Amino acid sequence: MHHIYEFNQIIPIDRQQIVKVLEDDTFIINHFNMLDHIKYLTEDRRTKGTKFKVLFQLRRKIFRFKSEINDYNVPQYFSIITFTRHGNIRTDLNLVDHHEGSQVKINSKIDNTQKSTQLILKIMHPILKMALDRSINNFIEEIKKDSVSNL
């Protein structure tokens, strides 16, 4: 497995509020900058085995991926497998209660260890990290606003 992305931050939001937002596709699409569309291929939307397509936009390019929920243990752990032509990407999201709110951990790895893929990832890593950090931080700010407005 080759490391793609990691995020680890404590945010002043209750874990249940984060889960509530992560179960709201409209909120996700409206506030996660890189995500344009989610289309479900199965009837279930938030269970192990749920299949879906997503459209991401990165630097004015559209990327389409098929994904599947690998594990869904509310309210603390989600795991998604995304199928790409370069390999399968496993993204794990862990939510841990913290005295200041919640610790959010995101970790993405790809199963392809070919030299050409590693070279592409090495070149793309700074751009991808910057774009994902920006989108995730903006998304967290929107969750904060939403949690304040629901008080």
mmCIF file of C-alpha atoms in Angstrom:
data_model
loop_
_atom_site.group_PDB
_atom_site.id
_atom_site.type_symbol
_atom_site.label_atom_id
_atom_site.label_comp_id
_atom_site.label_asym_id
_atom_site.label_seq_id
_atom_site.Cartn_x
_atom_site.Cartn_y
_atom_site.Cartn_z
ATOM 1 C CA MET A 1 0.000 0.000 0.000
ATOM 2 C CA HIS A 2 1.225 3.481 -0.850
ATOM 3 C CA HIS A 3 0.234 6.449 1.290
ATOM 4 C CA ILE A 4 -1.794 9.142 -0.534
ATOM 5 C CA TYR A 5 -3.308 11.444 2.084
ATOM 6 C CA GLU A 6 -3.509 11.936 5.832
ATOM 7 C CA PHE A 7 -5.530 14.376 7.942
ATOM 8 C CA ASN A 8 -5.531 14.440 11.740
ATOM 9 C CA GLN A 9 -7.149 17.351 13.543
ATOM 10 C CA ILE A 10 -9.146 18.066 16.681
ATOM 11 C CA ILE A 11 -12.200 20.157 15.898
ATOM 12 C CA PRO A 12 -14.648 21.756 18.331
ATOM 13 C CA ILE A 13 -17.661 19.812 17.072
ATOM 14 C CA ASP A 14 -19.456 16.894 18.706
ATOM 15 C CA ARG A 15 -18.919 13.580 16.917
ATOM 16 C CA GLN A 16 -22.683 13.049 16.546
ATOM 17 C CA GLN A 17 -22.980 16.368 14.677
ATOM 18 C CA ILE A 18 -20.217 15.312 12.276
ATOM 19 C CA VAL A 19 -21.969 11.980 11.630
ATOM 20 C CA LYS A 20 -25.276 13.791 11.034
ATOM 21 C CA VAL A 21 -23.632 15.953 8.373
ATOM 22 C CA LEU A 22 -21.815 12.997 6.786
ATOM 23 C CA GLU A 23 -25.180 11.302 6.326
ATOM 24 C CA ASP A 24 -26.609 14.303 4.454
ATOM 25 C CA ASP A 25 -25.619 14.087 0.766
ATOM 26 C CA THR A 26 -27.024 17.536 -0.033
ATOM 27 C CA PHE A 27 -24.890 19.153 2.664
ATOM 28 C CA ILE A 28 -21.809 17.236 1.504
ATOM 29 C CA ILE A 29 -22.252 18.206 -2.156
ATOM 30 C CA ASN A 30 -23.036 21.836 -1.312
ATOM 31 C CA HIS A 31 -20.085 22.311 1.027
ATOM 32 C CA PHE A 32 -17.271 19.946 0.008
ATOM 33 C CA ASN A 33 -15.592 22.019 -2.714
ATOM 34 C CA MET A 34 -14.148 19.183 -4.801
ATOM 35 C CA LEU A 35 -17.268 17.009 -4.913
ATOM 36 C CA ASP A 36 -19.779 17.645 -7.695
ATOM 37 C CA HIS A 37 -22.114 14.664 -7.651
ATOM 38 C CA ILE A 38 -22.962 11.385 -5.888
ATOM 39 C CA LYS A 39 -25.015 8.695 -7.644
ATOM 40 C CA TYR A 40 -25.929 5.543 -5.745
ATOM 41 C CA LEU A 41 -25.802 2.216 -7.532
ATOM 42 C CA THR A 42 -27.431 0.311 -4.683
ATOM 43 C CA GLU A 43 -30.604 0.948 -2.711
ATOM 44 C CA ASP A 44 -28.727 1.318 0.577
ATOM 45 C CA ARG A 45 -26.815 4.532 1.091
ATOM 46 C CA ARG A 46 -24.882 4.099 4.316
ATOM 47 C CA THR A 47 -24.181 0.422 4.904
ATOM 48 C CA LYS A 48 -21.344 -1.946 4.163
ATOM 49 C CA GLY A 49 -21.544 -2.866 0.480
ATOM 50 C CA THR A 50 -23.178 0.395 -0.666
ATOM 51 C CA LYS A 51 -21.905 1.204 -4.170
ATOM 52 C CA PHE A 52 -21.865 4.678 -5.667
ATOM 53 C CA LYS A 53 -20.260 6.911 -8.283
ATOM 54 C CA VAL A 54 -18.747 10.279 -7.458
ATOM 55 C CA LEU A 55 -17.617 13.171 -9.603
ATOM 56 C CA PHE A 56 -14.693 15.201 -8.277
ATOM 57 C CA GLN A 57 -13.291 18.394 -9.716
ATOM 58 C CA LEU A 58 -9.603 19.152 -9.251
ATOM 59 C CA ARG A 59 -7.996 22.054 -11.059
ATOM 60 C CA ARG A 60 -10.887 22.346 -13.529
ATOM 61 C CA LYS A 61 -10.683 18.646 -14.415
ATOM 62 C CA ILE A 62 -13.525 16.232 -13.696
ATOM 63 C CA PHE A 63 -12.706 12.806 -12.287
ATOM 64 C CA ARG A 64 -15.278 10.000 -12.079
ATOM 65 C CA PHE A 65 -14.848 7.158 -9.645
ATOM 66 C CA LYS A 66 -16.800 4.122 -8.545
ATOM 67 C CA SER A 67 -16.654 3.519 -4.817
ATOM 68 C CA GLU A 68 -17.973 1.096 -2.245
ATOM 69 C CA ILE A 69 -18.448 1.397 1.494
ATOM 70 C CA ASN A 70 -16.118 -1.194 2.956
ATOM 71 C CA ASP A 71 -17.085 -0.629 6.595
ATOM 72 C CA TYR A 72 -19.573 1.659 8.310
ATOM 73 C CA ASN A 73 -19.491 1.659 12.092
ATOM 74 C CA VAL A 74 -21.447 4.729 13.188
ATOM 75 C CA PRO A 75 -20.472 6.981 14.893
ATOM 76 C CA GLN A 76 -16.778 6.334 14.862
ATOM 77 C CA TYR A 77 -15.470 4.644 11.738
ATOM 78 C CA PHE A 78 -16.085 4.672 7.976
ATOM 79 C CA SER A 79 -14.066 2.960 5.283
ATOM 80 C CA ILE A 80 -14.506 3.430 1.546
ATOM 81 C CA ILE A 81 -12.782 1.700 -1.366
ATOM 82 C CA THR A 82 -12.478 3.776 -4.547
ATOM 83 C CA PHE A 83 -11.672 1.950 -7.769
ATOM 84 C CA THR A 84 -9.321 3.742 -10.169
ATOM 85 C CA ARG A 85 -7.315 2.637 -13.187
ATOM 86 C CA HIS A 86 -4.164 3.107 -11.105
ATOM 87 C CA GLY A 87 -5.371 0.876 -8.257
ATOM 88 C CA ASN A 88 -7.855 0.753 -5.425
ATOM 89 C CA ILE A 89 -7.785 3.567 -2.892
ATOM 90 C CA ARG A 90 -8.841 2.765 0.656
ATOM 91 C CA THR A 91 -9.929 5.785 2.690
ATOM 92 C CA ASP A 92 -10.553 5.403 6.404
ATOM 93 C CA LEU A 93 -12.296 8.051 8.499
ATOM 94 C CA ASN A 94 -12.059 7.755 12.271
ATOM 95 C CA LEU A 95 -13.995 10.029 14.626
ATOM 96 C CA VAL A 96 -12.852 9.955 18.247
ATOM 97 C CA ASP A 97 -14.423 11.843 21.148
ATOM 98 C CA HIS A 98 -12.076 14.453 22.557
ATOM 99 C CA HIS A 99 -12.534 16.860 25.472
ATOM 100 C CA GLU A 100 -12.325 19.737 22.964
ATOM 101 C CA GLY A 101 -14.805 18.162 20.522
ATOM 102 C CA SER A 102 -13.794 15.405 18.111
ATOM 103 C CA GLN A 103 -10.578 14.129 16.662
ATOM 104 C CA VAL A 104 -10.955 13.591 12.919
ATOM 105 C CA LYS A 105 -8.506 11.196 11.277
ATOM 106 C CA ILE A 106 -8.541 10.529 7.538
ATOM 107 C CA ASN A 107 -6.078 8.164 5.936
ATOM 108 C CA SER A 108 -5.964 7.183 2.247
ATOM 109 C CA LYS A 109 -3.739 4.530 0.690
ATOM 110 C CA ILE A 110 -3.558 2.973 -2.757
ATOM 111 C CA ASP A 111 -2.798 -0.702 -3.312
ATOM 112 C CA ASN A 112 -0.706 -0.094 -6.437
ATOM 113 C CA THR A 113 3.037 -0.198 -5.810
ATOM 114 C CA GLN A 114 4.192 0.139 -9.424
ATOM 115 C CA LYS A 115 7.008 2.624 -9.906
ATOM 116 C CA SER A 116 5.060 4.618 -12.510
ATOM 117 C CA THR A 117 2.112 5.069 -10.144
ATOM 118 C CA GLN A 118 4.398 6.034 -7.284
ATOM 119 C CA LEU A 119 6.056 8.639 -9.527
ATOM 120 C CA ILE A 120 2.679 10.112 -10.539
ATOM 121 C CA LEU A 121 1.604 10.223 -6.887
ATOM 122 C CA LYS A 122 4.877 11.854 -5.860
ATOM 123 C CA ILE A 123 4.346 14.598 -8.436
ATOM 124 C CA MET A 124 0.624 14.995 -7.660
ATOM 125 C CA HIS A 125 0.905 14.639 -3.872
ATOM 126 C CA PRO A 126 1.502 18.339 -3.030
ATOM 127 C CA ILE A 127 -1.349 19.469 -5.304
ATOM 128 C CA LEU A 128 -3.703 16.766 -4.043
ATOM 129 C CA LYS A 129 -2.814 17.411 -0.405
ATOM 130 C CA MET A 130 -3.326 21.158 -0.756
ATOM 131 C CA ALA A 131 -6.685 20.722 -2.525
ATOM 132 C CA LEU A 132 -7.931 18.105 -0.047
ATOM 133 C CA ASP A 133 -6.773 20.104 2.984
ATOM 134 C CA ARG A 134 -8.543 23.189 1.669
ATOM 135 C CA SER A 135 -11.751 21.287 0.905
ATOM 136 C CA ILE A 136 -11.778 19.446 4.239
ATOM 137 C CA ASN A 137 -11.053 22.610 6.239
ATOM 138 C CA ASN A 138 -13.811 24.501 4.372
ATOM 139 C CA PHE A 139 -16.151 21.571 4.978
ATOM 140 C CA ILE A 140 -15.335 21.609 8.702
ATOM 141 C CA GLU A 141 -16.050 25.357 8.825
ATOM 142 C CA GLU A 142 -19.455 24.714 7.241
ATOM 143 C CA ILE A 143 -20.163 21.988 9.824
ATOM 144 C CA LYS A 144 -19.275 24.488 12.575
ATOM 145 C CA LYS A 145 -21.678 27.063 11.094
ATOM 146 C CA ASP A 146 -24.400 24.429 10.756
ATOM 147 C CA SER A 147 -23.970 23.244 14.354
ATOM 148 C CA VAL A 148 -24.178 26.836 15.641
ATOM 149 C CA SER A 149 -27.287 27.585 13.579
ATOM 150 C CA ASN A 150 -29.000 24.429 14.908
ATOM 151 C CA LEU A 151 -28.550 25.479 18.557
#
